[in-house]
Coordinates of C-alpha atoms in Angstrom, one line a residue:
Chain A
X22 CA 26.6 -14.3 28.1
X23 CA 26.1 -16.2 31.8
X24 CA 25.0 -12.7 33.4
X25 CA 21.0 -13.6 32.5
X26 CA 21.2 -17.3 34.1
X27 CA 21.8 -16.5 37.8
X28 CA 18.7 -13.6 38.1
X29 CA 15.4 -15.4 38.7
X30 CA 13.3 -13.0 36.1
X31 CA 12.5 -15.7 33.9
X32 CA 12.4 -13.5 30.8
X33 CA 15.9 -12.4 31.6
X34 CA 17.1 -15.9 31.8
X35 CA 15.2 -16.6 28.7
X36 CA 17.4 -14.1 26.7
X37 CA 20.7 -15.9 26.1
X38 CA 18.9 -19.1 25.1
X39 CA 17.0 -17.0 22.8
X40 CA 19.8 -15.1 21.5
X41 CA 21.7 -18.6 21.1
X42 CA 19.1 -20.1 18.9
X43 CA 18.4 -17.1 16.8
X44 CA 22.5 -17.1 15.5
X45 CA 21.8 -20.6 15.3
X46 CA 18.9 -19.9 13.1
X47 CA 20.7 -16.8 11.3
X48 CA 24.2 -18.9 10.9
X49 CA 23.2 -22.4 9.7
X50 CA 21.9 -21.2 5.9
X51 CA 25.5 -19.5 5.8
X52 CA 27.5 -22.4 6.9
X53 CA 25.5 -24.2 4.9
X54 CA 25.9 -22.1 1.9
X55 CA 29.5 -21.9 2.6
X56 CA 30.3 -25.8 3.0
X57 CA 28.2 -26.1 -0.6
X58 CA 30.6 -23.8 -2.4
X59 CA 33.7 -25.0 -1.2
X60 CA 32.5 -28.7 -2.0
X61 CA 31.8 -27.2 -5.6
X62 CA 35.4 -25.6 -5.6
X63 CA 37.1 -29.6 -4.5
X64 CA 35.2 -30.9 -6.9
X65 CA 36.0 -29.4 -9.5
X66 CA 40.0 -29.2 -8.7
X67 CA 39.7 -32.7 -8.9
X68 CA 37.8 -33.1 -12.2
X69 CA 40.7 -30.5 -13.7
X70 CA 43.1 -32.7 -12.1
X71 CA 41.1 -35.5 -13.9
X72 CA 41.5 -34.3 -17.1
X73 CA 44.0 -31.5 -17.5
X74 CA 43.4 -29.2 -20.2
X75 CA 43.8 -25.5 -21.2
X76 CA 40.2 -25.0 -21.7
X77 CA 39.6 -26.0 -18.5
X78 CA 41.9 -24.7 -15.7
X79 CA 41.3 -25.9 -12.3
X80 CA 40.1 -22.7 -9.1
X81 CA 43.5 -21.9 -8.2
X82 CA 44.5 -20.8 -11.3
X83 CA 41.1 -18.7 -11.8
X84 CA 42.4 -17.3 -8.0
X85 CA 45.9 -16.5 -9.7
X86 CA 44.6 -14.5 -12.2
X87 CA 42.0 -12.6 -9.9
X88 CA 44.5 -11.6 -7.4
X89 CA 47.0 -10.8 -10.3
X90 CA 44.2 -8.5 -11.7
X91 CA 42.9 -7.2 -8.4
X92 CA 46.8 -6.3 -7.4
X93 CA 47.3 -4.2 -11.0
X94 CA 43.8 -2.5 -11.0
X95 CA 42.4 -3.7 -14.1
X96 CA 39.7 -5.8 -12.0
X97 CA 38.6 -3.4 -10.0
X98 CA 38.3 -1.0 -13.2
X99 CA 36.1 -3.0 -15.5
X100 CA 34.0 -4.3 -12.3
X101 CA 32.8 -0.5 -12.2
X102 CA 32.5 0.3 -15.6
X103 CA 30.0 -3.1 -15.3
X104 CA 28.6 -1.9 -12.8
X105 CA 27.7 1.7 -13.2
X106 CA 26.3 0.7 -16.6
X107 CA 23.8 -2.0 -14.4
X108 CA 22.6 0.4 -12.2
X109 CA 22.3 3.5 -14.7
X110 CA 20.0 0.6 -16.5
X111 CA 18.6 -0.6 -13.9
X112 CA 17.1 2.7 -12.4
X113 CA 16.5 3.8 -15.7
X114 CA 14.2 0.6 -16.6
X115 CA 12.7 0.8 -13.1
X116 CA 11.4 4.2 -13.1
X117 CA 10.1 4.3 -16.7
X118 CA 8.3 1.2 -17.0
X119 CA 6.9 1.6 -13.5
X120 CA 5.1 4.8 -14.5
X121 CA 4.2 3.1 -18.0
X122 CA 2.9 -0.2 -15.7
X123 CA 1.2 2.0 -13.3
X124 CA -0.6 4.2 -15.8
X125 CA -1.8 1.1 -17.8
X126 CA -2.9 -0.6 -14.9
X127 CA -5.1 2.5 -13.8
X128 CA -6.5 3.0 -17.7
X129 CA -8.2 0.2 -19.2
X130 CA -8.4 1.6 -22.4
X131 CA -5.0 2.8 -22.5
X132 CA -3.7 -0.6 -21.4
X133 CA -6.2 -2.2 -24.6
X134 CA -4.8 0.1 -27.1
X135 CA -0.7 -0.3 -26.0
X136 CA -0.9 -4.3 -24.8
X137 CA 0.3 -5.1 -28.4
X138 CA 3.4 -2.9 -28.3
X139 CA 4.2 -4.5 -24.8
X140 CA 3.4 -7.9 -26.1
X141 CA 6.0 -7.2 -29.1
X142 CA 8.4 -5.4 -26.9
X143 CA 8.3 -8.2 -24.6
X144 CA 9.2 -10.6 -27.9
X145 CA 12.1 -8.8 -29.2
X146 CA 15.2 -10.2 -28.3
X147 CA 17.7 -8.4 -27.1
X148 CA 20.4 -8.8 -29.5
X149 CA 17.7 -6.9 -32.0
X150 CA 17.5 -4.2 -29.4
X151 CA 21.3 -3.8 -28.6
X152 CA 22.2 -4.0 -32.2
X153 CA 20.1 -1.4 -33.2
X154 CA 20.3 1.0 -30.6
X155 CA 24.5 0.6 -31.5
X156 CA 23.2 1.5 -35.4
X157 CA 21.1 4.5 -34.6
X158 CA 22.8 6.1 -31.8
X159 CA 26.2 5.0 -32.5
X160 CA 28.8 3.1 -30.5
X161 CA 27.7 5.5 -27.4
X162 CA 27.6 4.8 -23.4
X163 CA 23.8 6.1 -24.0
X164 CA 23.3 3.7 -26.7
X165 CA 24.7 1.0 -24.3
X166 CA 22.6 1.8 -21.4
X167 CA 19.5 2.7 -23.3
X168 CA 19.3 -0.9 -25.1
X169 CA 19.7 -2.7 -21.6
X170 CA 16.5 -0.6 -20.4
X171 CA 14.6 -1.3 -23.5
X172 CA 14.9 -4.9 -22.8
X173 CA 13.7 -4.8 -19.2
X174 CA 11.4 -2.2 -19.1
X175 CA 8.3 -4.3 -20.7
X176 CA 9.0 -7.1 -17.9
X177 CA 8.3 -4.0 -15.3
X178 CA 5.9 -2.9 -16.8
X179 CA 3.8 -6.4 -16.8
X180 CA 5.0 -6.4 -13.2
X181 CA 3.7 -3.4 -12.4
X182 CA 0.7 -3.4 -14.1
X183 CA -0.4 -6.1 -11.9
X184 CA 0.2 -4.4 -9.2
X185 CA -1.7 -1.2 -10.3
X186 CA -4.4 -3.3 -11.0
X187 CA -4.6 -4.6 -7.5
X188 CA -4.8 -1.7 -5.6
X189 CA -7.6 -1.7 -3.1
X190 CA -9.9 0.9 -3.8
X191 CA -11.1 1.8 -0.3
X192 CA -7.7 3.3 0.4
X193 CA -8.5 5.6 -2.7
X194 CA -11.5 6.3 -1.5
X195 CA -10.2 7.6 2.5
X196 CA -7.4 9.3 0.7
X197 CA -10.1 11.4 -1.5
X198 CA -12.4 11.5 1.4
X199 CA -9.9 13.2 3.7
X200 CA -8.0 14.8 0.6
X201 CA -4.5 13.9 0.9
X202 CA -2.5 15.8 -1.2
X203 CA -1.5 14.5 -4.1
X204 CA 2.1 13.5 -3.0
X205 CA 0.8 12.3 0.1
X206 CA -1.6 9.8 -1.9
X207 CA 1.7 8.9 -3.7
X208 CA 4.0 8.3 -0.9
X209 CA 1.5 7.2 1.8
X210 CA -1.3 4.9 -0.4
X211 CA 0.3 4.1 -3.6
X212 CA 4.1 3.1 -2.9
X213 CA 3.3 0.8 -0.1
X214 CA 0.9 -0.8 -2.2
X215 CA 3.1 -1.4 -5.3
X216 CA 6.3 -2.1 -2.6
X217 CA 5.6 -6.1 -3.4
X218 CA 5.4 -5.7 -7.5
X219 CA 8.4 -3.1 -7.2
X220 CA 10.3 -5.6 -5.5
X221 CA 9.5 -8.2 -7.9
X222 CA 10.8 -6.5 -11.0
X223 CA 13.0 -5.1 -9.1
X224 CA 14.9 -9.1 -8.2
X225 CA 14.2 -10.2 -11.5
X226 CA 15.6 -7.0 -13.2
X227 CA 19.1 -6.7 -11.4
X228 CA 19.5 -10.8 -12.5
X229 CA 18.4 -10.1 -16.2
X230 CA 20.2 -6.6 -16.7
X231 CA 23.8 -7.6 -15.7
X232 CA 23.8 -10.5 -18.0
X233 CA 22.4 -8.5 -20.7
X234 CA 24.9 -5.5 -19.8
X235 CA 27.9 -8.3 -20.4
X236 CA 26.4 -8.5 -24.5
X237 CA 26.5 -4.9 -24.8
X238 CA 30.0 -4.6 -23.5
X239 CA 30.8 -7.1 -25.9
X240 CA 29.2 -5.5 -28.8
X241 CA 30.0 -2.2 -28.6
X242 CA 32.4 -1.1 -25.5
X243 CA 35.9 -1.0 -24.5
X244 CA 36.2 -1.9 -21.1
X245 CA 33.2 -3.7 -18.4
X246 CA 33.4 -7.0 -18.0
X247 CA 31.6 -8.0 -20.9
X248 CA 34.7 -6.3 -23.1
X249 CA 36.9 -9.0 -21.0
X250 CA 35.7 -11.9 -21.6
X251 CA 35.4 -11.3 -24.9
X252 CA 38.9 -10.0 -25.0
X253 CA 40.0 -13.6 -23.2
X254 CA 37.8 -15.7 -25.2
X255 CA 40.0 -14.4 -28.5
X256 CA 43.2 -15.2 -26.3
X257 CA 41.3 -18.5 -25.1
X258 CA 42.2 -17.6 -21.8
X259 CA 39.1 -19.5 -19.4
X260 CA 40.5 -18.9 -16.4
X261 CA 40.8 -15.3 -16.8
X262 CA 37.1 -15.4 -18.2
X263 CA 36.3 -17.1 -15.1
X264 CA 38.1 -15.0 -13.0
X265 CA 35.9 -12.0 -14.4
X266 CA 32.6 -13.9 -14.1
X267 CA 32.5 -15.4 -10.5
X268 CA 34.3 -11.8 -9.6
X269 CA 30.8 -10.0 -11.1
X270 CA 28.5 -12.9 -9.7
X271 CA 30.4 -12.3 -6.1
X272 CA 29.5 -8.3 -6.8
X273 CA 26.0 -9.1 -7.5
X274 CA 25.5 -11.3 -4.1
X275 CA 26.8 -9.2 -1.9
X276 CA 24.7 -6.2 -3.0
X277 CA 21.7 -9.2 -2.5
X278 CA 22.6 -9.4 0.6
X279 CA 23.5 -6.5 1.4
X280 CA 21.4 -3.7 -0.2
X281 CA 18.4 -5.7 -1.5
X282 CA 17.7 -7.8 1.2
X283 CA 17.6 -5.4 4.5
X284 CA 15.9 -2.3 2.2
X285 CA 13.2 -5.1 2.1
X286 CA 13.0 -6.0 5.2
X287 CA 12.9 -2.5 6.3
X288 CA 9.5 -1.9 3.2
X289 CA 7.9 -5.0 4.9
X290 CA 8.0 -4.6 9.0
X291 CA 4.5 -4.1 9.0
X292 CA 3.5 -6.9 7.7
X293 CA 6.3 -8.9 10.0
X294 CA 5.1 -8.9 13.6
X295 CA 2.0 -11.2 13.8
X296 CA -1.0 -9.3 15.0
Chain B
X155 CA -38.3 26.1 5.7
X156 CA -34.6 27.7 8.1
X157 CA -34.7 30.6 10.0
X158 CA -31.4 32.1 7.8
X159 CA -28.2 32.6 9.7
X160 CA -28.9 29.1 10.5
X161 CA -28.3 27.4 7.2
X162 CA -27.9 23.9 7.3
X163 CA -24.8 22.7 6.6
X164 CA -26.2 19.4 4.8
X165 CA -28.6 19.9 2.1
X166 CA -29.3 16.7 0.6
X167 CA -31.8 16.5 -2.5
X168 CA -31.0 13.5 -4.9
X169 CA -33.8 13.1 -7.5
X170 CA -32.8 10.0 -9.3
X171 CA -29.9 7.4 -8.4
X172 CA -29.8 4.4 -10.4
X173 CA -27.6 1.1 -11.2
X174 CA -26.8 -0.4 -14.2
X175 CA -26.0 -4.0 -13.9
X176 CA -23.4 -6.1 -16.3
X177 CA -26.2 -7.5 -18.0
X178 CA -27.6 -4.0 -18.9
X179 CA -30.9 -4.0 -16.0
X180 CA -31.5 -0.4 -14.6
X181 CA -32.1 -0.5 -10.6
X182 CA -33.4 3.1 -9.5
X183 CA -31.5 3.0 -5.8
X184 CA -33.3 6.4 -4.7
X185 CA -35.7 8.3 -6.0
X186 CA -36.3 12.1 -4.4
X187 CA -34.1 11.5 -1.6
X188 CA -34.0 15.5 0.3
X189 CA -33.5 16.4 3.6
X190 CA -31.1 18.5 5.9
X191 CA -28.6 18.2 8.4
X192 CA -28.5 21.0 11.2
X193 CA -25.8 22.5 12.3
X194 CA -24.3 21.0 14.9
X195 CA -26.7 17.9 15.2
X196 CA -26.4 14.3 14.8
X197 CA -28.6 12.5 12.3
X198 CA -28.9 9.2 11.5
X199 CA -30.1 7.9 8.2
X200 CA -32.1 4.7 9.0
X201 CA -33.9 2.3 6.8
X202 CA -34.2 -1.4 6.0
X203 CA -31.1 -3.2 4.6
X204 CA -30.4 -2.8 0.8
X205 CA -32.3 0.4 0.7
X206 CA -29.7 2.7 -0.3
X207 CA -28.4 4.1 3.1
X208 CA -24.5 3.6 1.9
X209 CA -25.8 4.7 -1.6
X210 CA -26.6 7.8 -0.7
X211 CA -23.4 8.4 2.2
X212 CA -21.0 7.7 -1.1
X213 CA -22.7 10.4 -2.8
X214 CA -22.6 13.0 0.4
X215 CA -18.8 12.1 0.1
X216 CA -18.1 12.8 -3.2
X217 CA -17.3 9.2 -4.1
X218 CA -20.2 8.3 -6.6
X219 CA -21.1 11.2 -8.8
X220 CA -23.2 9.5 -11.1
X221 CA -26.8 10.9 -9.7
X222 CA -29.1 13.4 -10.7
X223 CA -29.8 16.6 -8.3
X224 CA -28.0 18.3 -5.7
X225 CA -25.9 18.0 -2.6
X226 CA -25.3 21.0 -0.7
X227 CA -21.8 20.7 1.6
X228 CA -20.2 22.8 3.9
X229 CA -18.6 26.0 2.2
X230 CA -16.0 28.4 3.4
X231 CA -13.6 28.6 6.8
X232 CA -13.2 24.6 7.8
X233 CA -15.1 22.7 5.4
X234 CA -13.1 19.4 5.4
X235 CA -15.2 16.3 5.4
X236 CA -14.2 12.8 7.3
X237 CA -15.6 9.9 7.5
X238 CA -15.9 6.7 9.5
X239 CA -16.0 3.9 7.3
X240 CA -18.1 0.4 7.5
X241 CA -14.2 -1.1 7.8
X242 CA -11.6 0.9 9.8
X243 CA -9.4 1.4 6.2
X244 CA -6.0 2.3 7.9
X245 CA -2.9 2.5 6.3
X246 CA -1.3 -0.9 7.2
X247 CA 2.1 0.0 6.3
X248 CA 2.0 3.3 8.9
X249 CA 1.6 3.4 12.2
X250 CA -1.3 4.5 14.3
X251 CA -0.3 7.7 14.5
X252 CA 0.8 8.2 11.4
X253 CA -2.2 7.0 10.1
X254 CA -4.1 9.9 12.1
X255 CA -1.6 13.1 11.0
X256 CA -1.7 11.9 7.5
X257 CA -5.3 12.9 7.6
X258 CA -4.6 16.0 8.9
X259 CA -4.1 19.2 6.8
X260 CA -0.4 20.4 6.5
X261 CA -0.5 23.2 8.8
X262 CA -2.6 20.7 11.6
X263 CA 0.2 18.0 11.2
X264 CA 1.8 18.7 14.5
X265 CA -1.2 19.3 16.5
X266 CA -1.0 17.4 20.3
X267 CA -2.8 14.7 19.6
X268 CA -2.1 13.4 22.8
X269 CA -6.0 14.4 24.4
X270 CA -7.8 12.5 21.8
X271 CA -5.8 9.4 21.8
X272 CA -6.7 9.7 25.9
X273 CA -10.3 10.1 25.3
X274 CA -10.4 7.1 22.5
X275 CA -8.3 5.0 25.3
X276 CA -5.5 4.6 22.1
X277 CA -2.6 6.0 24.6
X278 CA 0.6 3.8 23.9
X279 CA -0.6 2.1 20.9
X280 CA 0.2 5.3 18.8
X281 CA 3.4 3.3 17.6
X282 CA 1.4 0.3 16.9
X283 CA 0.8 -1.0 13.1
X284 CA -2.8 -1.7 12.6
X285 CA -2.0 -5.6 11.9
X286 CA -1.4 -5.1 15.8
X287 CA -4.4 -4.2 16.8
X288 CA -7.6 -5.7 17.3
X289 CA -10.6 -4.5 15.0
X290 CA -12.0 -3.0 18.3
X291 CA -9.0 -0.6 18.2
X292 CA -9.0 -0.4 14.9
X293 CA -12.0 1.2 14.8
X294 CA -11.0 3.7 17.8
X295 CA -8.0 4.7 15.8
X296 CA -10.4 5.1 12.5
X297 CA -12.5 7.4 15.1
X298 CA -9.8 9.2 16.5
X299 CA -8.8 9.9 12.7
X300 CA -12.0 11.0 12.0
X301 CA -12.3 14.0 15.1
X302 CA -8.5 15.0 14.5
X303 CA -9.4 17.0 11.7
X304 CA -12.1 18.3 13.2
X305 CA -14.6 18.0 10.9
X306 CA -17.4 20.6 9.4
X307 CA -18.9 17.2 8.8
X308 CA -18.7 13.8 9.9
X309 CA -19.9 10.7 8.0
X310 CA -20.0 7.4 10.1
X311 CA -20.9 4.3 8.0
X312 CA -22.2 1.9 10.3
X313 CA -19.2 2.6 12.6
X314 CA -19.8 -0.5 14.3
X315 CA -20.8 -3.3 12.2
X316 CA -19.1 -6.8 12.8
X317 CA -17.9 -6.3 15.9
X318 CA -19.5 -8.4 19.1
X319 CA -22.2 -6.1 21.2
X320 CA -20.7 -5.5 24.1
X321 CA -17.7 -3.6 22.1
X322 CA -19.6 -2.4 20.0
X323 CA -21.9 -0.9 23.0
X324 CA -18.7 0.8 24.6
X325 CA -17.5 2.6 21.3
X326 CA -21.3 3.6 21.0
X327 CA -20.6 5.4 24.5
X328 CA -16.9 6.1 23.5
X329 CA -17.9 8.0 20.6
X330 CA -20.5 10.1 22.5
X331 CA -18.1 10.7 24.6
X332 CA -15.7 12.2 21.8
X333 CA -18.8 14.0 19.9
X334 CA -20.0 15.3 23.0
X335 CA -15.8 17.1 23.5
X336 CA -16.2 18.3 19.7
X337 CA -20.1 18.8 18.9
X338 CA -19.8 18.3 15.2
X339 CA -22.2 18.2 12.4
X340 CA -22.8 14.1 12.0
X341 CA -24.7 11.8 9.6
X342 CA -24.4 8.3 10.5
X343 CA -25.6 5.2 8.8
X344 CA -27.5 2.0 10.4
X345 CA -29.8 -0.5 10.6
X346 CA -29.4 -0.5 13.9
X347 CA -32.5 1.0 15.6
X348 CA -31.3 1.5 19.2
X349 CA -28.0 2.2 17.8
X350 CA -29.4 5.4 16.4
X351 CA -32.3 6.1 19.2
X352 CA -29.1 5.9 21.1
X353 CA -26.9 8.4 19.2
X354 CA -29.4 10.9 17.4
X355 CA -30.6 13.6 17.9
X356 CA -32.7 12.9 14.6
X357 CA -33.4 10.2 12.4
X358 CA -34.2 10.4 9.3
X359 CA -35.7 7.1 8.2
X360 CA -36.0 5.9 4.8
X361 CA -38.2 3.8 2.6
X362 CA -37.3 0.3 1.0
X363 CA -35.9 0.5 -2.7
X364 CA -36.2 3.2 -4.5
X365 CA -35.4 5.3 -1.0
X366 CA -36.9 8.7 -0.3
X367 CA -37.5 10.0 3.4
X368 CA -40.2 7.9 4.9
X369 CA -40.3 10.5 7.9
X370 CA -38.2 12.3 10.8
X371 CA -38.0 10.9 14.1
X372 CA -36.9 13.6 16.7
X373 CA -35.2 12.2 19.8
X374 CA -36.4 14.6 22.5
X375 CA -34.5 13.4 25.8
X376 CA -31.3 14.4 26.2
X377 CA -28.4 11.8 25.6
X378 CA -27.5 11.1 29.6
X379 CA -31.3 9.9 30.2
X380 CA -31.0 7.0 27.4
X381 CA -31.0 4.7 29.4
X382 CA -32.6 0.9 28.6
X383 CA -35.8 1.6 29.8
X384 CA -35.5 5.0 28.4
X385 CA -34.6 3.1 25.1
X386 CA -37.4 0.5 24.9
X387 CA -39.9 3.7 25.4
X388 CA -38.3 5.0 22.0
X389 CA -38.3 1.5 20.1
X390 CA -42.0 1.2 20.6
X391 CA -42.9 4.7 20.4
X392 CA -40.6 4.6 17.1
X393 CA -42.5 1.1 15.9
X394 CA -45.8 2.9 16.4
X395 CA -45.0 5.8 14.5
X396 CA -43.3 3.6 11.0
X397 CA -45.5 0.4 11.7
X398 CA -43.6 -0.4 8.4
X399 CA -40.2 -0.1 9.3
X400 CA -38.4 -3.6 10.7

């Protein structure tokens, strides 16, 4: 745009410059980002050119395979059923073990009495979880889900214990003062406080649950992603396990950027503009 | 004693307030605290710092409850309580106005606004986040919260404190200005004596540690005749009076 250089307003001829530098800005992580991958891709075509070997096929045969999958629907299918079972696991772990966290973080004794079960919830590993939820609910979808909460809702609640712990007490007090309703102290005092913590578990969680959601798959399922690479890794198939893992990890990034990432910024304008 | 159809809205008579420290040593804060605030007056609690002044306004709002005797508050028709606190304490994730209408009862929500924020001199920074504001306008905007609800009772907690004297001398004027478009029943805190010969109508001044009322000091001029000379007559006339008082 050359409109804003002829006017004499300096701010208007400020503008495009401005504009310029902030794609500038905006644009070179992306490049960046972009130039790194596809050096990563070259790479390795030339290490599997290297040393050819079934077990390790070089990117364009893991693209043959993703475009042969995306073109018959079988991708697309087991992407979902990976998917769905993240987010029902997800939101499930988010919403229980934030109102565990909060309510431990706002009762001391409480929080003495159940910090051991946390501590040995925290411990269990998640195989212990998934293969017993499979024993005692049987090879369910509610099974499934349920043991991928289990495992991440004692990381939220840590989280958000913290973060009920830190809440300033003189927003208490002028909420009881003026006496805000009780869902007005909810949405209006307590949320905005615990936006940081929430967003903390929340990162952490998304990373943890969809690798744990891939073992559960594998376990007990018949479809997801997790039920095709195990299905490859009997037909020692790598590119096709490939294929299905960097076509999840692609999912996961663009909901990052996508989802995550702006519903942030929006929770955090306040705090953006410098006073 | 009240002439009755005059009953005070403020009846204030603690008998025993005390601290317990970590290591397990009792501090009596106040001790037969009691007096009254009139209907429609401003009052000032004064007294030396330390003595229990925020003590006892943390009782009166119904945030410390651990106290022996009796606080009478307003009952029936509008009996909702604000306060001015010693920091503004907005919402820094709302804007101004929102910070102002959350305070507000539901069916008061979408009152016009638009008068007070005038008066206060907040017009065009109702979209503002408090971040954005300087702690001058802060504490207009915790003011303008405070009369929006229009209070049966207001609580001011040394309203004024940290900020440099010359602002804190025009939101002195700025909130007389307000009170004086809502007369509402007002106890204020402060160790400010010309603050509160400025302000009150009474004072009621307290005693160092453990506080009860050292005496009442009626301002008798009216508020447009407080002037500095006016004031200096009141300091000395006040240091005469509690000889004791700093």
């Amino acid at each position: 745009m050359t409109a804003g250089f002829g006017s004499g307003k300096p701010a208007g001829a400020n503008r495009p410059e401005r504009r310029g530098w902030l794609f500038l800005r905006r644009g070179l992580p992306l490049v960046t980002a972009l130039a790194s991958l596809l050096g990563l891709c070259l790479l390795w075509q030339v290490a599997a050119g290297i040393w050819p070997s079934r077990a390790f096929p070089p990117p364009v045969d893991v693209w043959r395979v993703l475009t042969r999958d995306a073109a018959n629907g079988e991708l697309a299918y087991h992407l979902a059923m990976t998917l769905w079972r993240v987010a029902a696991a997800y939101a499930g772990a988010m919403v229980v073990g934030s109102v565990i966290g909060v309510l431990l973080g706002m009762h001391r004794r409480a929080d003495m009495f159940f910090n051991p079960w946390l501590v040995l919830f925290l411990n269990l590993p998640a195989l212990v979880v998934i293969v017993l939820a499979y024993i005692w609910w049987g090879l369910t979808e509610a099974a499934a889900v349920g043991a991928v909460a289990i495992n991440k809702i004692p990381n939220v609640v840590v989280t958000m214990r913290e973060g009920a712990r830190a809440l300033d007490a003189r927003f208490t007090e002028m909420a009881s003062v003026y006496r805000l309703t009780p869902l007005d102290q909810v949405r209006h005092v307590l949320i905005p406080q615990l936006q940081p913590y929430f967003a903390a578990a929340s990162r952490s969680g998304i990373a943890l649950i969809w690798k744990i959601v891939l073992v559960v798959e594998l376990l007990g399922r018949s479809n997801g992603v997790g039920f095709q690479i195990y299905l490859y890794f009997q037909l020692f198939d790598v590119a096709a396990i490939l294929a299905y893992s960097l076509a999840f990890v692609a999912i996961m990034l663009l909901i990052e950027i996508f989802l995550v990432q702006p519903f942030e910024r929006h929770a955090t304008r306040w705090r953006r503009r410098p006073a | 004693m009240q002439p009755v159809g005059a009953a005070a809205p403020l009846k204030v008579d603690i008998r025993e307030k005390t601290f317990r420290s970590a290591e397990g040593v009792t501090l009596v804060a106040l001790e037969g605290l009691s007096f009254e605030v009139r209907q429609g007056e401003f009052a000032c609690l004064f007294g030396p710092s330390g003595c229990g002044k925020t003590t006892t306004l943390r009782i009166l709002m119904g945030l410390d409850r651990q106290f022996s005797g009796k606080v009478q508050l307003p009952e029936g028709g509008s009996n909702r309580v604000a306060a001015v606190f010693q920091e503004p304490v907005l919402l820094p994730w709302r804007t101004v106005e929102q910070n102002v209408r959350l305070a507000l009862p539901r069916n008061m929500r979408d009152a016009d606004l638009g008068h007070l924020f005038d008066l206060l001199g907040l017009s065009g920074l109702e979209a503002l986040y408090p971040s954005e504001l300087s702690l001058g306008l802060a504490r207009r905007a915790a003011l303008a919260r405070a009369f929006a609800i229009e209070p049966a009772l207001l609580f001011l907690d040394e309203p004024f404190a940290s900020l440099d004297e010359p602002t804190a001398d025009r939101l002195r004027h700025l909130l007389m200005r307000v009170w004086s478009a809502r007369p509402t029943t007002a106890l204020m805190v402060t160790h400010n004596l010309r603050e509160a010969l400025l302000l009150a109508d009474r004072i009621v001044v307290l005693s160092p540690r453990p506080a009860h009322v050292a005496g009442i000091f009626d301002v008798c001029i009216s508020r447009h005749s407080r002037d500095a000379q006016a004031l200096d007559d009141l300091v000395s006339e006040f240091r005469m009076r509690f000889p004791d008082e700093v």
